[in-house]
Amino acid sequence: MYPSELTGTYTIDPAHSRFGFMARHAMVTKVRGSIPVKEATASLDAGNPAASAVHVVLDVAGIQTGNQLRDDHLRTGDFLDAAAHPYITFDATDVKHIGGDSFEVTGELAIRGVTRQVTVPLDYTGTAIDAQGLTRVGFEGSTVINRKDFGITYNAVLETGGVMISEKITLEFDLSAVKTA
């Protein structure tokens, strides 16, 4: 059971949300990026959390890391293969209120035509009425996946014996959702 004030239907606001990722480069630094939202909705039911739903579609062609050459490479078949798999999707199969402001959303994450179950811990960051009189809720969290589990195996061995890109990728979420019903 989670707070009853969260019950409702929401649309994720892409202008005030970030679906990001972080990978280690050359095992000495972190490279961060984001993938824009094509569509994202959530339906939360405090009385019956199992009836809650979350659906997210991310547009792979819009990936941004702050480096055009890297972004272009990430769109190729070496990584996300945007031509064959233009979207990353997530559909929740379970939403749990862990206690306090903590939630776990478990669902099917599809990247590059491979679907795996992942659990995303999220913290509820609050509710506010914005300047347009709309009710907004915020959540943030992160989880770690192994990119090889999704068929993303490209890498290069470094002279020092390490690899250029970490297998573990941290997915980062900063979400602002507008209540629509």
PDB file of C-alpha atoms in Angstrom:
ATOM      1  CA  MET A   1       0.000   0.000   0.000  1.00  0.00           C
ATOM      2  CA  TYR A   2       1.333   3.430  -0.834  1.00  0.00           C
ATOM      3  CA  PRO A   3       0.083   6.936  -0.047  1.00  0.00           C
ATOM      4  CA  SER A   4      -3.459   7.416  -1.357  1.00  0.00           C
ATOM      5  CA  GLU A   5      -2.648  10.883  -2.738  1.00  0.00           C
ATOM      6  CA  LEU A   6      -0.522   9.172  -5.418  1.00  0.00           C
ATOM      7  CA  THR A   7      -3.525   7.303  -6.836  1.00  0.00           C
ATOM      8  CA  GLY A   8      -4.199   8.507 -10.366  1.00  0.00           C
ATOM      9  CA  THR A   9      -3.103   8.520 -13.978  1.00  0.00           C
ATOM     10  CA  TYR A  10       0.033  10.420 -14.953  1.00  0.00           C
ATOM     11  CA  THR A  11       1.978  11.446 -18.025  1.00  0.00           C
ATOM     12  CA  ILE A  12       5.721  11.803 -17.640  1.00  0.00           C
ATOM     13  CA  ASP A  13       6.794  15.356 -18.538  1.00  0.00           C
ATOM     14  CA  PRO A  14       9.778  14.936 -20.894  1.00  0.00           C
ATOM     15  CA  ALA A  15      10.840  18.582 -20.481  1.00  0.00           C
ATOM     16  CA  HIS A  16      11.336  18.070 -16.740  1.00  0.00           C
ATOM     17  CA  SER A  17      12.431  14.426 -16.649  1.00  0.00           C
ATOM     18  CA  ARG A  18      15.617  12.583 -17.496  1.00  0.00           C
ATOM     19  CA  PHE A  19      16.084   8.975 -18.497  1.00  0.00           C
ATOM     20  CA  GLY A  20      19.828   8.687 -18.304  1.00  0.00           C
ATOM     21  CA  PHE A  21      22.679   6.235 -18.206  1.00  0.00           C
ATOM     22  CA  MET A  22      26.256   6.110 -17.016  1.00  0.00           C
ATOM     23  CA  ALA A  23      29.099   3.884 -18.187  1.00  0.00           C
ATOM     24  CA  ARG A  24      32.758   3.734 -17.244  1.00  0.00           C
ATOM     25  CA  HIS A  25      35.132   4.767 -20.031  1.00  0.00           C
ATOM     26  CA  ALA A  26      38.650   3.314 -19.974  1.00  0.00           C
ATOM     27  CA  MET A  27      37.735   2.271 -16.426  1.00  0.00           C
ATOM     28  CA  VAL A  28      38.908   5.664 -15.136  1.00  0.00           C
ATOM     29  CA  THR A  29      36.006   8.031 -15.765  1.00  0.00           C
ATOM     30  CA  LYS A  30      32.232   8.084 -16.094  1.00  0.00           C
ATOM     31  CA  VAL A  31      30.396   9.032 -19.274  1.00  0.00           C
ATOM     32  CA  ARG A  32      26.775  10.084 -18.814  1.00  0.00           C
ATOM     33  CA  GLY A  33      24.049  10.417 -21.373  1.00  0.00           C
ATOM     34  CA  SER A  34      20.318  10.526 -21.799  1.00  0.00           C
ATOM     35  CA  ILE A  35      17.679   9.171 -24.146  1.00  0.00           C
ATOM     36  CA  PRO A  36      14.584  11.292 -24.816  1.00  0.00           C
ATOM     37  CA  VAL A  37      11.076  10.170 -23.930  1.00  0.00           C
ATOM     38  CA  LYS A  38       8.766   9.337 -26.830  1.00  0.00           C
ATOM     39  CA  GLU A  39       5.911   8.462 -24.483  1.00  0.00           C
ATOM     40  CA  ALA A  40       5.591   7.608 -20.813  1.00  0.00           C
ATOM     41  CA  THR A  41       2.555   7.045 -18.647  1.00  0.00           C
ATOM     42  CA  ALA A  42       1.837   5.695 -15.191  1.00  0.00           C
ATOM     43  CA  SER A  43      -1.324   4.639 -13.443  1.00  0.00           C
ATOM     44  CA  LEU A  44      -0.974   4.294  -9.683  1.00  0.00           C
ATOM     45  CA  ASP A  45      -3.537   2.612  -7.464  1.00  0.00           C
ATOM     46  CA  ALA A  46      -2.891   2.927  -3.707  1.00  0.00           C
ATOM     47  CA  GLY A  47      -5.767   0.595  -2.857  1.00  0.00           C
ATOM     48  CA  ASN A  48      -4.500  -2.139  -5.187  1.00  0.00           C
ATOM     49  CA  PRO A  49      -0.802  -1.623  -6.012  1.00  0.00           C
ATOM     50  CA  ALA A  50      -0.805  -4.714  -8.253  1.00  0.00           C
ATOM     51  CA  ALA A  51      -3.196  -2.833 -10.562  1.00  0.00           C
ATOM     52  CA  SER A  52      -0.657  -0.045 -11.062  1.00  0.00           C
ATOM     53  CA  ALA A  53       0.996   0.259 -14.483  1.00  0.00           C
ATOM     54  CA  VAL A  54       3.985   2.061 -15.958  1.00  0.00           C
ATOM     55  CA  HIS A  55       4.765   2.273 -19.684  1.00  0.00           C
ATOM     56  CA  VAL A  56       7.844   4.056 -21.072  1.00  0.00           C
ATOM     57  CA  VAL A  57       9.109   4.384 -24.651  1.00  0.00           C
ATOM     58  CA  LEU A  58      12.504   6.034 -25.264  1.00  0.00           C
ATOM     59  CA  ASP A  59      13.691   7.267 -28.686  1.00  0.00           C
ATOM     60  CA  VAL A  60      17.133   5.762 -29.344  1.00  0.00           C
ATOM     61  CA  ALA A  61      17.855   8.132 -32.263  1.00  0.00           C
ATOM     62  CA  GLY A  62      17.871  11.050 -29.812  1.00  0.00           C
ATOM     63  CA  ILE A  63      20.605   9.677 -27.540  1.00  0.00           C
ATOM     64  CA  GLN A  64      22.885  12.417 -26.207  1.00  0.00           C
ATOM     65  CA  THR A  65      26.188  12.203 -24.364  1.00  0.00           C
ATOM     66  CA  GLY A  66      27.625  15.599 -25.253  1.00  0.00           C
ATOM     67  CA  ASN A  67      29.840  14.156 -28.010  1.00  0.00           C
ATOM     68  CA  GLN A  68      28.391  13.817 -31.529  1.00  0.00           C
ATOM     69  CA  LEU A  69      30.859  11.119 -32.671  1.00  0.00           C
ATOM     70  CA  ARG A  70      30.080   8.995 -29.605  1.00  0.00           C
ATOM     71  CA  ASP A  71      26.331   9.577 -30.006  1.00  0.00           C
ATOM     72  CA  ASP A  72      26.495   8.498 -33.661  1.00  0.00           C
ATOM     73  CA  HIS A  73      28.477   5.378 -32.690  1.00  0.00           C
ATOM     74  CA  LEU A  74      25.960   4.480 -29.950  1.00  0.00           C
ATOM     75  CA  ARG A  75      23.196   4.507 -32.609  1.00  0.00           C
ATOM     76  CA  THR A  76      25.015   1.906 -34.750  1.00  0.00           C
ATOM     77  CA  GLY A  77      24.855  -1.874 -34.653  1.00  0.00           C
ATOM     78  CA  ASP A  78      27.879  -1.886 -32.339  1.00  0.00           C
ATOM     79  CA  PHE A  79      25.595  -0.621 -29.577  1.00  0.00           C
ATOM     80  CA  LEU A  80      21.863   0.196 -29.699  1.00  0.00           C
ATOM     81  CA  ASP A  81      21.243  -0.339 -33.444  1.00  0.00           C
ATOM     82  CA  ALA A  82      18.711   2.489 -33.762  1.00  0.00           C
ATOM     83  CA  ALA A  83      17.903   1.602 -37.373  1.00  0.00           C
ATOM     84  CA  ALA A  84      16.630  -1.874 -36.428  1.00  0.00           C
ATOM     85  CA  HIS A  85      15.524  -1.077 -32.853  1.00  0.00           C
ATOM     86  CA  PRO A  86      14.424   2.571 -32.691  1.00  0.00           C
ATOM     87  CA  TYR A  87      12.949   2.367 -29.189  1.00  0.00           C
ATOM     88  CA  ILE A  88      13.812   1.177 -25.714  1.00  0.00           C
ATOM     89  CA  THR A  89      10.674   0.171 -23.806  1.00  0.00           C
ATOM     90  CA  PHE A  90       9.775  -0.589 -20.222  1.00  0.00           C
ATOM     91  CA  ASP A  91       6.460  -2.037 -19.039  1.00  0.00           C
ATOM     92  CA  ALA A  92       5.918  -2.560 -15.322  1.00  0.00           C
ATOM     93  CA  THR A  93       4.707  -5.923 -14.099  1.00  0.00           C
ATOM     94  CA  ASP A  94       4.748  -5.000 -10.399  1.00  0.00           C
ATOM     95  CA  VAL A  95       4.777  -1.790  -8.349  1.00  0.00           C
ATOM     96  CA  LYS A  96       5.536  -2.073  -4.632  1.00  0.00           C
ATOM     97  CA  HIS A  97       5.572   0.520  -1.876  1.00  0.00           C
ATOM     98  CA  ILE A  98       8.545  -0.520   0.239  1.00  0.00           C
ATOM     99  CA  GLY A  99       7.808   2.005   2.963  1.00  0.00           C
ATOM    100  CA  GLY A 100       8.147   5.727   3.531  1.00  0.00           C
ATOM    101  CA  ASP A 101       9.060   7.350   0.215  1.00  0.00           C
ATOM    102  CA  SER A 102      10.571   4.173  -1.287  1.00  0.00           C
ATOM    103  CA  PHE A 103       9.107   2.134  -4.127  1.00  0.00           C
ATOM    104  CA  GLU A 104      10.204  -0.711  -6.365  1.00  0.00           C
ATOM    105  CA  VAL A 105       8.986  -0.952  -9.939  1.00  0.00           C
ATOM    106  CA  THR A 106       9.658  -4.296 -11.614  1.00  0.00           C
ATOM    107  CA  GLY A 107       9.057  -4.768 -15.293  1.00  0.00           C
ATOM    108  CA  GLU A 108      10.171  -5.839 -18.726  1.00  0.00           C
ATOM    109  CA  LEU A 109      12.984  -3.724 -20.190  1.00  0.00           C
ATOM    110  CA  ALA A 110      13.498  -4.181 -23.947  1.00  0.00           C
ATOM    111  CA  ILE A 111      16.747  -2.955 -25.496  1.00  0.00           C
ATOM    112  CA  ARG A 112      17.897  -3.900 -28.974  1.00  0.00           C
ATOM    113  CA  GLY A 113      15.216  -6.583 -29.316  1.00  0.00           C
ATOM    114  CA  VAL A 114      16.135  -8.325 -26.060  1.00  0.00           C
ATOM    115  CA  THR A 115      13.747  -8.192 -23.105  1.00  0.00           C
ATOM    116  CA  ARG A 116      14.857  -8.740 -19.517  1.00  0.00           C
ATOM    117  CA  GLN A 117      13.163  -8.242 -16.177  1.00  0.00           C
ATOM    118  CA  VAL A 118      14.601  -5.411 -14.088  1.00  0.00           C
ATOM    119  CA  THR A 119      13.665  -3.828 -10.774  1.00  0.00           C
ATOM    120  CA  VAL A 120      14.063  -0.101 -10.363  1.00  0.00           C
ATOM    121  CA  PRO A 121      14.125   1.339  -6.843  1.00  0.00           C
ATOM    122  CA  LEU A 122      12.523   4.797  -6.885  1.00  0.00           C
ATOM    123  CA  ASP A 123      12.209   7.457  -4.215  1.00  0.00           C
ATOM    124  CA  TYR A 124       9.136   9.662  -4.186  1.00  0.00           C
ATOM    125  CA  THR A 125      10.458  13.257  -4.047  1.00  0.00           C
ATOM    126  CA  GLY A 126       7.166  15.061  -3.527  1.00  0.00           C
ATOM    127  CA  THR A 127       4.000  16.534  -4.964  1.00  0.00           C
ATOM    128  CA  ALA A 128       3.444  20.127  -6.070  1.00  0.00           C
ATOM    129  CA  ILE A 129       0.879  22.241  -7.878  1.00  0.00           C
ATOM    130  CA  ASP A 130       2.712  23.970 -10.735  1.00  0.00           C
ATOM    131  CA  ALA A 131       2.166  27.456 -12.241  1.00  0.00           C
ATOM    132  CA  GLN A 132      -0.532  26.052 -14.561  1.00  0.00           C
ATOM    133  CA  GLY A 133      -2.425  24.521 -11.638  1.00  0.00           C
ATOM    134  CA  LEU A 134      -1.387  20.968 -12.564  1.00  0.00           C
ATOM    135  CA  THR A 135      -0.518  18.369  -9.943  1.00  0.00           C
ATOM    136  CA  ARG A 136       3.025  17.084 -10.379  1.00  0.00           C
ATOM    137  CA  VAL A 137       4.775  14.240  -8.613  1.00  0.00           C
ATOM    138  CA  GLY A 138       8.469  13.482  -8.651  1.00  0.00           C
ATOM    139  CA  PHE A 139      10.477  10.272  -8.414  1.00  0.00           C
ATOM    140  CA  GLU A 140      14.182   9.528  -8.728  1.00  0.00           C
ATOM    141  CA  GLY A 141      16.292   6.419  -8.672  1.00  0.00           C
ATOM    142  CA  SER A 142      18.777   4.218 -10.446  1.00  0.00           C
ATOM    143  CA  THR A 143      19.552   0.597 -11.177  1.00  0.00           C
ATOM    144  CA  VAL A 144      22.442  -1.292 -12.771  1.00  0.00           C
ATOM    145  CA  ILE A 145      22.172  -3.597 -15.778  1.00  0.00           C
ATOM    146  CA  ASN A 146      24.765  -5.585 -17.715  1.00  0.00           C
ATOM    147  CA  ARG A 147      24.737  -4.387 -21.330  1.00  0.00           C
ATOM    148  CA  LYS A 148      25.816  -7.844 -22.538  1.00  0.00           C
ATOM    149  CA  ASP A 149      22.484  -9.205 -21.258  1.00  0.00           C
ATOM    150  CA  PHE A 150      20.907  -7.095 -24.029  1.00  0.00           C
ATOM    151  CA  GLY A 151      23.299  -8.189 -26.790  1.00  0.00           C
ATOM    152  CA  ILE A 152      25.529  -5.114 -26.573  1.00  0.00           C
ATOM    153  CA  THR A 153      28.974  -6.690 -26.620  1.00  0.00           C
ATOM    154  CA  TYR A 154      31.182  -4.183 -28.483  1.00  0.00           C
ATOM    155  CA  ASN A 155      34.373  -3.259 -26.653  1.00  0.00           C
ATOM    156  CA  ALA A 156      38.080  -2.648 -27.133  1.00  0.00           C
ATOM    157  CA  VAL A 157      40.984  -3.889 -25.041  1.00  0.00           C
ATOM    158  CA  LEU A 158      43.290  -1.167 -23.748  1.00  0.00           C
ATOM    159  CA  GLU A 159      47.084  -1.373 -23.674  1.00  0.00           C
ATOM    160  CA  THR A 160      46.893  -1.394 -19.868  1.00  0.00           C
ATOM    161  CA  GLY A 161      44.860  -4.609 -20.015  1.00  0.00           C
ATOM    162  CA  GLY A 162      41.459  -3.121 -19.190  1.00  0.00           C
ATOM    163  CA  VAL A 163      38.587  -2.468 -21.553  1.00  0.00           C
ATOM    164  CA  MET A 164      37.270   0.754 -23.043  1.00  0.00           C
ATOM    165  CA  ILE A 165      33.651   0.415 -21.885  1.00  0.00           C
ATOM    166  CA  SER A 166      32.243  -1.125 -18.720  1.00  0.00           C
ATOM    167  CA  GLU A 167      29.781  -4.007 -18.982  1.00  0.00           C
ATOM    168  CA  LYS A 168      27.744  -2.552 -16.126  1.00  0.00           C
ATOM    169  CA  ILE A 169      25.582   0.410 -17.062  1.00  0.00           C
ATOM    170  CA  THR A 170      23.793   2.500 -14.449  1.00  0.00           C
ATOM    171  CA  LEU A 171      20.330   3.620 -15.523  1.00  0.00           C
ATOM    172  CA  GLU A 172      19.343   6.922 -13.907  1.00  0.00           C
ATOM    173  CA  PHE A 173      15.819   8.308 -13.512  1.00  0.00           C
ATOM    174  CA  ASP A 174      14.703  11.811 -12.566  1.00  0.00           C
ATOM    175  CA  LEU A 175      10.974  11.933 -13.235  1.00  0.00           C
ATOM    176  CA  SER A 176       8.345  14.619 -13.136  1.00  0.00           C
ATOM    177  CA  ALA A 177       4.844  13.349 -13.869  1.00  0.00           C
ATOM    178  CA  VAL A 178       1.664  15.384 -14.391  1.00  0.00           C
ATOM    179  CA  LYS A 179      -1.590  13.984 -13.012  1.00  0.00           C
ATOM    180  CA  THR A 180      -4.157  13.668 -15.809  1.00  0.00           C
ATOM    181  CA  ALA A 181      -6.939  11.837 -13.969  1.00  0.00           C
TER     182      ALA A 181
END
